[in-house]
CSV table of N, CA, C and O in Angstrom, one decimal:
chain,number,residue,atom,x,y,z
C,22,GLN,N,-4.6,16.0,-27.8
C,22,GLN,CA,-5.6,15.9,-28.9
C,22,GLN,C,-5.0,16.4,-30.2
C,22,GLN,O,-4.4,17.5,-30.2
C,23,VAL,N,-5.4,15.8,-31.3
C,23,VAL,CA,-4.9,16.2,-32.6
C,23,VAL,C,-5.9,16.9,-33.4
C,23,VAL,O,-7.1,16.5,-33.3
C,24,GLN,N,-5.5,18.0,-34.0
C,24,GLN,CA,-6.5,18.7,-34.9
C,24,GLN,C,-5.9,19.0,-36.2
C,24,GLN,O,-4.7,19.3,-36.3
C,25,LEU,N,-6.7,19.0,-37.2
C,25,LEU,CA,-6.3,19.5,-38.6
C,25,LEU,C,-7.2,20.7,-38.8
C,25,LEU,O,-8.4,20.7,-38.8
C,26,VAL,N,-6.5,21.8,-39.2
C,26,VAL,CA,-7.3,23.1,-39.4
C,26,VAL,C,-6.9,23.6,-40.8
C,26,VAL,O,-5.8,23.8,-41.2
C,27,GLU,N,-8.0,23.7,-41.6
C,27,GLU,CA,-7.8,24.1,-43.0
C,27,GLU,C,-8.2,25.6,-43.1
C,27,GLU,O,-8.9,26.1,-42.3
C,28,SER,N,-7.6,26.2,-44.1
C,28,SER,CA,-7.9,27.6,-44.4
C,28,SER,C,-7.7,27.9,-45.9
C,28,SER,O,-7.0,27.1,-46.6
C,29,GLY,N,-8.3,29.0,-46.4
C,29,GLY,CA,-8.0,29.4,-47.8
C,29,GLY,C,-9.1,29.2,-48.8
C,29,GLY,O,-8.9,29.6,-49.9
C,30,GLY,N,-10.2,28.6,-48.4
C,30,GLY,CA,-11.3,28.4,-49.3
C,30,GLY,C,-12.0,29.7,-49.7
C,30,GLY,O,-11.7,30.8,-49.1
C,31,GLY,N,-12.9,29.7,-50.6
C,31,GLY,CA,-13.6,30.9,-51.0
C,31,GLY,C,-14.3,30.8,-52.4
C,31,GLY,O,-14.3,29.7,-52.9
C,32,LEU,N,-14.7,31.9,-52.9
C,32,LEU,CA,-15.3,32.0,-54.2
C,32,LEU,C,-14.3,32.6,-55.2
C,32,LEU,O,-13.7,33.6,-54.9
C,33,VAL,N,-14.2,32.0,-56.3
C,33,VAL,CA,-13.3,32.4,-57.3
C,33,VAL,C,-13.9,32.2,-58.7
C,33,VAL,O,-14.7,31.3,-58.9
C,34,GLN,N,-13.6,33.0,-59.6
C,34,GLN,CA,-14.1,32.9,-61.0
C,34,GLN,C,-13.4,31.8,-61.8
C,34,GLN,O,-12.2,31.5,-61.4
C,35,PRO,N,-14.0,31.2,-62.7
C,35,PRO,CA,-13.3,30.2,-63.6
C,35,PRO,C,-12.0,30.8,-64.1
C,35,PRO,O,-12.0,31.9,-64.6
C,36,GLY,N,-11.0,29.9,-64.1
C,36,GLY,CA,-9.7,30.3,-64.5
C,36,GLY,C,-8.8,31.0,-63.4
C,36,GLY,O,-7.6,31.2,-63.6
C,37,GLY,N,-9.5,31.2,-62.3
C,37,GLY,CA,-8.7,31.8,-61.2
C,37,GLY,C,-8.0,30.8,-60.4
C,37,GLY,O,-7.9,29.6,-60.7
C,38,SER,N,-7.4,31.3,-59.3
C,38,SER,CA,-6.5,30.5,-58.4
C,38,SER,C,-6.9,30.6,-56.9
C,38,SER,O,-7.4,31.7,-56.5
C,39,LEU,N,-6.6,29.6,-56.2
C,39,LEU,CA,-6.8,29.6,-54.7
C,39,LEU,C,-5.7,28.8,-54.1
C,39,LEU,O,-5.2,27.8,-54.8
C,40,ARG,N,-5.3,29.1,-52.9
C,40,ARG,CA,-4.3,28.2,-52.2
C,40,ARG,C,-4.9,27.8,-50.9
C,40,ARG,O,-5.3,28.7,-50.0
C,41,LEU,N,-5.0,26.5,-50.6
C,41,LEU,CA,-5.5,26.0,-49.4
C,41,LEU,C,-4.3,25.6,-48.5
C,41,LEU,O,-3.3,25.1,-49.0
C,42,SER,N,-4.5,25.8,-47.2
C,42,SER,CA,-3.5,25.3,-46.2
C,42,SER,C,-4.2,24.4,-45.2
C,42,SER,O,-5.4,24.5,-44.9
C,43,CYS,N,-3.4,23.5,-44.6
C,43,CYS,CA,-3.9,22.6,-43.6
C,43,CYS,C,-2.8,22.4,-42.6
C,43,CYS,O,-1.7,21.9,-43.0
C,44,ALA,N,-3.0,22.7,-41.3
C,44,ALA,CA,-2.0,22.5,-40.3
C,44,ALA,C,-2.4,21.4,-39.3
C,44,ALA,O,-3.6,21.5,-38.8
C,45,ALA,N,-1.6,20.5,-39.0
C,45,ALA,CA,-1.8,19.5,-38.0
C,45,ALA,C,-1.2,20.0,-36.7
C,45,ALA,O,0.0,20.4,-36.7
C,46,SER,N,-2.0,19.9,-35.6
C,46,SER,CA,-1.4,20.4,-34.3
C,46,SER,C,-1.9,19.5,-33.2
C,46,SER,O,-2.8,18.7,-33.4
C,47,GLY,N,-1.2,19.6,-32.1
C,47,GLY,CA,-1.6,18.8,-30.9
C,47,GLY,C,-0.4,17.9,-30.6
C,47,GLY,O,0.8,18.1,-30.9
C,48,SER,N,-0.7,16.8,-29.8
C,48,SER,CA,0.3,15.9,-29.4
C,48,SER,C,0.6,14.8,-30.5
C,48,SER,O,-0.1,13.8,-30.5
C,49,ILE,N,1.6,15.2,-31.3
C,49,ILE,CA,1.9,14.3,-32.5
C,49,ILE,C,3.3,13.8,-32.4
C,49,ILE,O,4.2,14.5,-32.1
C,50,ARG,N,3.4,12.5,-32.6
C,50,ARG,CA,4.7,11.8,-32.6
C,50,ARG,C,5.3,11.9,-34.0
C,50,ARG,O,6.5,12.2,-34.1
C,51,ARG,N,4.5,11.6,-35.0
C,51,ARG,CA,5.0,11.6,-36.3
C,51,ARG,C,3.8,11.7,-37.3
C,51,ARG,O,2.8,11.1,-37.1
C,52,VAL,N,4.1,12.5,-38.3
C,52,VAL,CA,3.1,12.7,-39.4
C,52,VAL,C,3.6,12.0,-40.6
C,52,VAL,O,4.7,12.2,-41.1
C,53,ASN,N,2.8,11.1,-41.2
C,53,ASN,CA,3.2,10.3,-42.4
C,53,ASN,C,2.6,11.0,-43.6
C,53,ASN,O,2.8,12.2,-43.8
C,54,ALA,N,1.8,10.3,-44.4
C,54,ALA,CA,1.2,11.0,-45.5
C,54,ALA,C,0.1,12.0,-45.2
C,54,ALA,O,-0.6,11.8,-44.2
C,55,MET,N,0.0,13.0,-46.0
C,55,MET,CA,-1.1,14.0,-45.8
C,55,MET,C,-1.7,14.2,-47.2
C,55,MET,O,-1.1,13.9,-48.2
C,56,GLY,N,-2.9,14.7,-47.2
C,56,GLY,CA,-3.5,14.9,-48.5
C,56,GLY,C,-4.8,15.7,-48.5
C,56,GLY,O,-5.3,16.1,-47.4
C,57,TRP,N,-5.3,16.0,-49.7
C,57,TRP,CA,-6.5,16.7,-49.9
C,57,TRP,C,-7.5,15.8,-50.6
C,57,TRP,O,-7.2,15.1,-51.5
C,58,TYR,N,-8.8,15.9,-50.1
C,58,TYR,CA,-9.9,15.2,-50.7
C,58,TYR,C,-11.0,16.3,-50.9
C,58,TYR,O,-11.0,17.3,-50.2
C,59,ARG,N,-12.0,15.9,-51.7
C,59,ARG,CA,-13.1,16.9,-51.9
C,59,ARG,C,-14.4,16.1,-52.1
C,59,ARG,O,-14.4,15.0,-52.6
C,60,GLN,N,-15.5,16.8,-51.8
C,60,GLN,CA,-16.8,16.2,-51.9
C,60,GLN,C,-17.7,17.3,-52.5
C,60,GLN,O,-18.0,18.3,-51.8
C,61,ALA,N,-18.2,17.0,-53.6
C,61,ALA,CA,-19.2,17.9,-54.3
C,61,ALA,C,-20.6,17.4,-53.9
C,61,ALA,O,-20.8,16.3,-53.5
C,62,PRO,N,-21.6,18.3,-53.9
C,62,PRO,CA,-23.0,17.9,-53.5
C,62,PRO,C,-23.5,16.7,-54.3
C,62,PRO,O,-23.3,16.7,-55.6
C,63,GLY,N,-24.0,15.7,-53.6
C,63,GLY,CA,-24.5,14.6,-54.3
C,63,GLY,C,-23.5,13.6,-54.8
C,63,GLY,O,-23.8,12.6,-55.4
C,64,LYS,N,-22.2,13.8,-54.5
C,64,LYS,CA,-21.2,12.9,-54.9
C,64,LYS,C,-20.4,12.4,-53.7
C,64,LYS,O,-20.4,12.9,-52.6
C,65,GLN,N,-19.6,11.3,-54.0
C,65,GLN,CA,-18.8,10.8,-53.0
C,65,GLN,C,-17.5,11.6,-52.8
C,65,GLN,O,-17.0,12.2,-53.8
C,66,ARG,N,-16.9,11.5,-51.7
C,66,ARG,CA,-15.6,12.1,-51.4
C,66,ARG,C,-14.6,11.5,-52.3
C,66,ARG,O,-14.5,10.2,-52.5
C,67,GLU,N,-13.7,12.3,-52.9
C,67,GLU,CA,-12.7,11.8,-53.8
C,67,GLU,C,-11.3,12.4,-53.5
C,67,GLU,O,-11.2,13.5,-53.0
C,68,LEU,N,-10.3,11.6,-53.9
C,68,LEU,CA,-9.0,12.1,-53.7
C,68,LEU,C,-8.6,13.2,-54.7
C,68,LEU,O,-9.0,13.2,-55.8
C,69,VAL,N,-7.9,14.2,-54.1
C,69,VAL,CA,-7.4,15.3,-55.0
C,69,VAL,C,-5.9,15.2,-55.2
C,69,VAL,O,-5.4,15.1,-56.3
C,70,ALA,N,-5.2,15.1,-54.0
C,70,ALA,CA,-3.7,15.0,-54.1
C,70,ALA,C,-3.2,14.5,-52.7
C,70,ALA,O,-3.8,14.8,-51.7
C,71,THR,N,-2.2,13.7,-52.7
C,71,THR,CA,-1.5,13.3,-51.5
C,71,THR,C,0.0,13.6,-51.6
C,71,THR,O,0.5,13.7,-52.7
C,72,ILE,N,0.6,13.6,-50.4
C,72,ILE,CA,2.1,13.8,-50.4
C,72,ILE,C,2.6,13.1,-49.2
C,72,ILE,O,2.0,13.2,-48.1
C,73,THR,N,3.7,12.3,-49.4
C,73,THR,CA,4.3,11.6,-48.3
C,73,THR,C,5.2,12.5,-47.5
C,73,THR,O,5.5,13.6,-47.9
C,74,SER,N,5.7,12.0,-46.4
C,74,SER,CA,6.7,12.8,-45.6
C,74,SER,C,8.0,13.0,-46.4
C,74,SER,O,8.7,14.0,-46.1
C,75,GLY,N,8.2,12.2,-47.3
C,75,GLY,CA,9.4,12.3,-48.1
C,75,GLY,C,9.2,13.2,-49.4
C,75,GLY,O,10.1,13.4,-50.1
C,76,GLY,N,8.0,13.6,-49.6
C,76,GLY,CA,7.7,14.6,-50.7
C,76,GLY,C,7.2,13.9,-51.9
C,76,GLY,O,7.0,14.6,-52.9
C,77,ARG,N,6.9,12.6,-51.9
C,77,ARG,CA,6.3,12.0,-53.1
C,77,ARG,C,4.9,12.4,-53.2
C,77,ARG,O,4.1,12.3,-52.2
C,78,THR,N,4.5,12.7,-54.4
C,78,THR,CA,3.1,13.2,-54.6
C,78,THR,C,2.3,12.3,-55.5
C,78,THR,O,2.8,11.6,-56.3
C,79,ASN,N,1.0,12.5,-55.4
C,79,ASN,CA,0.0,11.7,-56.2
C,79,ASN,C,-1.2,12.6,-56.5
C,79,ASN,O,-1.6,13.3,-55.5
C,80,TYR,N,-1.6,12.7,-57.7
C,80,TYR,CA,-2.7,13.5,-58.1
C,80,TYR,C,-3.8,12.8,-58.8
C,80,TYR,O,-3.6,11.8,-59.5
C,81,ALA,N,-5.1,13.3,-58.6
C,81,ALA,CA,-6.2,12.8,-59.4
C,81,ALA,C,-6.0,13.3,-60.8
C,81,ALA,O,-5.4,14.4,-61.0
C,82,ASP,N,-6.4,12.5,-61.8
C,82,ASP,CA,-6.2,12.8,-63.2
C,82,ASP,C,-6.9,14.2,-63.5
C,82,ASP,O,-6.4,15.0,-64.3
C,83,SER,N,-8.0,14.4,-62.8
C,83,SER,CA,-8.8,15.6,-63.1
C,83,SER,C,-8.1,16.9,-62.7
C,83,SER,O,-8.4,18.0,-63.1
C,84,VAL,N,-7.0,16.8,-61.8
C,84,VAL,CA,-6.4,18.1,-61.4
C,84,VAL,C,-4.9,18.1,-61.8
C,84,VAL,O,-4.2,19.1,-61.5
C,85,LYS,N,-4.4,17.1,-62.4
C,85,LYS,CA,-3.0,17.1,-62.8
C,85,LYS,C,-2.7,18.2,-63.8
C,85,LYS,O,-3.5,18.5,-64.7
C,86,GLY,N,-1.6,18.9,-63.5
C,86,GLY,CA,-1.2,20.0,-64.3
C,86,GLY,C,-1.8,21.4,-63.9
C,86,GLY,O,-1.4,22.4,-64.3
C,87,ARG,N,-2.8,21.3,-63.0
C,87,ARG,CA,-3.4,22.5,-62.5
C,87,ARG,C,-3.2,22.7,-61.0
C,87,ARG,O,-3.1,23.9,-60.6
C,88,PHE,N,-3.2,21.6,-60.2
C,88,PHE,CA,-3.0,21.7,-58.8
C,88,PHE,C,-1.6,21.2,-58.4
C,88,PHE,O,-1.0,20.3,-59.0
C,89,THR,N,-1.0,21.9,-57.4
C,89,THR,CA,0.3,21.5,-56.9
C,89,THR,C,0.2,21.4,-55.4
C,89,THR,O,-0.1,22.3,-54.7
C,90,ILE,N,0.5,20.2,-54.8
C,90,ILE,CA,0.5,20.0,-53.4
C,90,ILE,C,1.9,20.1,-52.9
C,90,ILE,O,2.9,19.7,-53.6
C,91,SER,N,2.1,20.7,-51.7
C,91,SER,CA,3.4,20.9,-51.1
C,91,SER,C,3.3,20.7,-49.6
C,91,SER,O,2.2,20.7,-49.1
C,92,ARG,N,4.5,20.7,-49.0
C,92,ARG,CA,4.5,20.3,-47.5
C,92,ARG,C,5.6,21.0,-46.8
C,92,ARG,O,6.7,21.1,-47.4
C,93,ASP,N,5.3,21.4,-45.6
C,93,ASP,CA,6.3,21.9,-44.7
C,93,ASP,C,6.4,21.0,-43.5
C,93,ASP,O,5.5,21.1,-42.6
C,94,ASN,N,7.3,20.1,-43.5
C,94,ASN,CA,7.4,19.1,-42.4
C,94,ASN,C,7.6,19.7,-41.0
C,94,ASN,O,7.1,19.2,-40.0
C,95,GLY,N,8.4,20.7,-41.0
C,95,GLY,CA,8.7,21.4,-39.7
C,95,GLY,C,7.4,22.0,-39.1
C,95,GLY,O,7.4,22.1,-37.8
C,96,ARG,N,6.4,22.3,-39.9
C,96,ARG,CA,5.2,22.9,-39.4
C,96,ARG,C,4.0,22.0,-39.5
C,96,ARG,O,2.9,22.3,-39.2
C,97,ASN,N,4.3,20.7,-39.9
C,97,ASN,CA,3.2,19.7,-40.1
C,97,ASN,C,2.0,20.4,-40.9
C,97,ASN,O,0.9,20.2,-40.6
C,98,THR,N,2.4,21.0,-42.0
C,98,THR,CA,1.4,21.8,-42.8
C,98,THR,C,1.6,21.4,-44.2
C,98,THR,O,2.7,21.2,-44.7
C,99,ILE,N,0.4,21.2,-44.9
C,99,ILE,CA,0.4,21.0,-46.3
C,99,ILE,C,-0.4,22.2,-47.0
C,99,ILE,O,-1.2,22.8,-46.4
C,100,TYR,N,-0.1,22.3,-48.3
C,100,TYR,CA,-0.7,23.3,-49.1
C,100,TYR,C,-1.1,22.7,-50.4
C,100,TYR,O,-0.6,21.7,-50.8
C,101,VAL,N,-2.1,23.3,-51.0
C,101,VAL,CA,-2.4,22.9,-52.4
C,101,VAL,C,-2.7,24.2,-53.1
C,101,VAL,O,-3.6,25.0,-52.8
C,102,GLN,N,-1.9,24.5,-54.2
C,102,GLN,CA,-2.1,25.6,-55.0
C,102,GLN,C,-2.9,25.2,-56.2
C,102,GLN,O,-2.6,24.2,-56.9
C,103,MET,N,-4.1,25.8,-56.3
C,103,MET,CA,-5.1,25.4,-57.3
C,103,MET,C,-5.2,26.5,-58.4
C,103,MET,O,-5.6,27.6,-58.1
C,104,ASN,N,-4.7,26.2,-59.6
C,104,ASN,CA,-4.8,27.1,-60.7
C,104,ASN,C,-5.7,26.7,-61.8
C,104,ASN,O,-6.2,25.5,-61.8
C,105,SER,N,-6.1,27.6,-62.7
C,105,SER,CA,-7.0,27.3,-63.8
C,105,SER,C,-8.3,26.6,-63.3
C,105,SER,O,-8.7,25.5,-63.8
C,106,LEU,N,-8.8,27.1,-62.2
C,106,LEU,CA,-10.0,26.5,-61.6
C,106,LEU,C,-11.2,26.4,-62.5
C,106,LEU,O,-11.4,27.4,-63.3
C,107,LYS,N,-11.9,25.4,-62.4
C,107,LYS,CA,-13.1,25.1,-63.2
C,107,LYS,C,-14.4,25.0,-62.3
C,107,LYS,O,-14.2,24.6,-61.2
C,108,PRO,N,-15.5,25.3,-62.9
C,108,PRO,CA,-16.7,25.1,-62.0
C,108,PRO,C,-16.9,23.7,-61.4
C,108,PRO,O,-17.4,23.5,-60.3
C,109,GLU,N,-16.4,22.7,-62.1
C,109,GLU,CA,-16.4,21.3,-61.6
C,109,GLU,C,-15.5,21.1,-60.4
C,109,GLU,O,-15.5,20.0,-59.8
C,110,ASP,N,-14.6,22.0,-60.1
C,110,ASP,CA,-13.8,21.9,-58.9
C,110,ASP,C,-14.5,22.4,-57.7
C,110,ASP,O,-14.0,22.3,-56.6
C,111,THR,N,-15.7,22.9,-57.8
C,111,THR,CA,-16.5,23.3,-56.7
C,111,THR,C,-16.8,22.1,-55.8
C,111,THR,O,-17.3,21.1,-56.2
C,112,ALA,N,-16.5,22.3,-54.5
C,112,ALA,CA,-16.6,21.2,-53.6
C,112,ALA,C,-16.2,21.7,-52.2
C,112,ALA,O,-15.6,22.8,-52.1
C,113,VAL,N,-16.5,20.9,-51.2
C,113,VAL,CA,-15.9,21.1,-49.9
C,113,VAL,C,-14.6,20.3,-49.9
C,113,VAL,O,-14.6,19.1,-50.2
C,114,TYR,N,-13.5,20.9,-49.6
C,114,TYR,CA,-12.2,20.3,-49.6
C,114,TYR,C,-11.7,20.0,-48.2
C,114,TYR,O,-11.8,20.8,-47.3
C,115,TYR,N,-11.4,18.7,-48.0
C,115,TYR,CA,-11.0,18.2,-46.7
C,115,TYR,C,-9.5,17.8,-46.7
C,115,TYR,O,-9.0,17.2,-47.6
C,116,CYS,N,-8.9,18.1,-45.6
C,116,CYS,CA,-7.5,17.7,-45.3
C,116,CYS,C,-7.5,16.4,-44.6
C,116,CYS,O,-8.3,16.2,-43.7
C,117,ASN,N,-6.5,15.5,-44.9
C,117,ASN,CA,-6.4,14.3,-44.3
C,117,ASN,C,-4.9,14.1,-43.9
C,117,ASN,O,-4.0,14.5,-44.6
C,118,ALA,N,-4.7,13.5,-42.7
C,118,ALA,CA,-3.4,13.2,-42.3
C,118,ALA,C,-3.3,11.8,-41.6
C,118,ALA,O,-4.2,11.4,-40.8
C,119,ALA,N,-2.4,11.0,-42.0
C,119,ALA,CA,-2.1,9.7,-41.4
C,119,ALA,C,-0.9,9.9,-40.4
C,119,ALA,O,0.2,10.2,-40.9
C,120,LEU,N,-1.2,9.9,-39.1
C,120,LEU,CA,-0.2,10.3,-38.2
C,120,LEU,C,-0.2,9.4,-37.0
C,120,LEU,O,-1.2,8.7,-36.7
C,121,VAL,N,0.9,9.4,-36.2
C,121,VAL,CA,1.0,8.7,-35.0
C,121,VAL,C,0.9,9.7,-33.8
C,121,VAL,O,1.8,10.5,-33.7
C,122,PRO,N,-0.1,9.6,-33.0
C,122,PRO,CA,-0.2,10.5,-31.9
C,122,PRO,C,0.9,10.2,-30.9
C,122,PRO,O,1.4,9.1,-30.8
C,123,MET,N,1.2,11.2,-30.0
C,123,MET,CA,2.2,11.0,-29.0
C,123,MET,C,1.6,9.9,-28.0
C,123,MET,O,0.5,9.8,-27.7
C,124,GLY,N,2.5,8.9,-27.7
C,124,GLY,CA,2.2,7.9,-26.8
C,124,GLY,C,1.5,6.7,-27.5
C,124,GLY,O,1.2,5.7,-26.8
C,125,ARG,N,1.4,6.8,-28.8
C,125,ARG,CA,0.8,5.6,-29.5
C,125,ARG,C,1.9,5.0,-30.4
C,125,ARG,O,3.0,5.6,-30.6
C,126,ILE,N,1.6,3.8,-30.9
C,126,ILE,CA,2.5,3.1,-31.8
C,126,ILE,C,2.0,3.1,-33.2
C,126,ILE,O,2.8,3.3,-34.2
C,127,PHE,N,0.7,3.0,-33.4
C,127,PHE,CA,0.2,2.8,-34.7
C,127,PHE,C,-0.4,4.1,-35.3
C,127,PHE,O,-0.8,5.0,-34.5
C,128,GLU,N,-0.4,4.1,-36.6
C,128,GLU,CA,-0.9,5.3,-37.3
C,128,GLU,C,-2.4,5.4,-37.2
C,128,GLU,O,-3.1,4.4,-37.2
C,129,HIS,N,-2.9,6.6,-37.1
C,129,HIS,CA,-4.3,6.9,-37.1
C,129,HIS,C,-4.6,7.9,-38.2
C,129,HIS,O,-3.8,8.7,-38.6
C,130,ASP,N,-5.9,7.8,-38.7
C,130,ASP,CA,-6.3,8.8,-39.8
C,130,ASP,C,-7.1,9.9,-39.2
C,130,ASP,O,-8.0,9.7,-38.3
C,131,TYR,N,-6.8,11.1,-39.6
C,131,TYR,CA,-7.5,12.3,-39.1
C,131,TYR,C,-8.0,13.2,-40.2
C,131,TYR,O,-7.3,13.2,-41.3
C,132,TRP,N,-9.1,13.8,-40.0
C,132,TRP,CA,-9.7,14.7,-41.0
C,132,TRP,C,-9.9,16.1,-40.5
C,132,TRP,O,-10.2,16.3,-39.3
C,133,GLY,N,-9.8,17.1,-41.4
C,133,GLY,CA,-10.2,18.4,-41.0
C,133,GLY,C,-11.6,18.6,-41.1
C,133,GLY,O,-12.4,17.7,-41.6
C,134,GLN,N,-12.1,19.8,-40.8
C,134,GLN,CA,-13.5,20.1,-40.8
C,134,GLN,C,-14.0,20.5,-42.2
C,134,GLN,O,-15.2,20.5,-42.5
C,135,GLY,N,-13.1,20.7,-43.2
C,135,GLY,CA,-13.5,21.1,-44.5
C,135,GLY,C,-13.6,22.6,-44.8
C,135,GLY,O,-13.9,23.3,-43.9
C,136,THR,N,-13.3,22.9,-46.0
C,136,THR,CA,-13.3,24.3,-46.4
C,136,THR,C,-14.0,24.4,-47.8
C,136,THR,O,-13.6,23.6,-48.7
C,137,GLN,N,-14.9,25.3,-48.0
C,137,GLN,CA,-15.7,25.4,-49.2
C,137,GLN,C,-14.9,26.1,-50.3
C,137,GLN,O,-14.4,27.2,-50.1
C,138,VAL,N,-14.9,25.5,-51.5
C,138,VAL,CA,-14.3,26.2,-52.7
C,138,VAL,C,-15.4,26.2,-53.7
C,138,VAL,O,-16.0,25.2,-54.1
C,139,THR,N,-15.7,27.4,-54.1
C,139,THR,CA,-16.8,27.6,-55.1
C,139,THR,C,-16.2,28.3,-56.3
C,139,THR,O,-15.6,29.4,-56.2
C,140,VAL,N,-16.3,27.7,-57.5
C,140,VAL,CA,-15.8,28.3,-58.8
C,140,VAL,C,-17.0,28.7,-59.6
C,140,VAL,O,-17.7,27.8,-60.1
C,141,SER,N,-17.2,30.0,-59.7
C,141,SER,CA,-18.4,30.5,-60.4
C,141,SER,C,-18.2,31.9,-60.9
C,141,SER,O,-17.5,32.7,-60.3
C,142,SER,N,-18.8,32.2,-62.0
C,142,SER,CA,-18.8,33.6,-62.5
C,142,SER,C,-20.0,34.4,-62.0
C,142,SER,O,-20.1,35.5,-62.3
């Protein structure tokens, strides 16, 4: 069974920083792209940043220059360093992984349980 476990959320003041982590564990054959998404109250889930197994990154315009996604392939773990946080960054942040489970051929999509990030003074 495959699991994605996020950590690092919390309450931070505007202008502050947080670092989120997400580790994929279980019977995994290969992990392809991974990424972070977020969902604010009353809004749809939106992309924050993604990273391929080769390290290619993609960011939402709203976080470019403030957030940095990185990856440790050996640990099937991704991180997002969030700087200069704004109140509008407040949301539940979800980790996503496109991976091939052991014994399977095709890629499947997995989601973490989410971690709350609140930016408020």
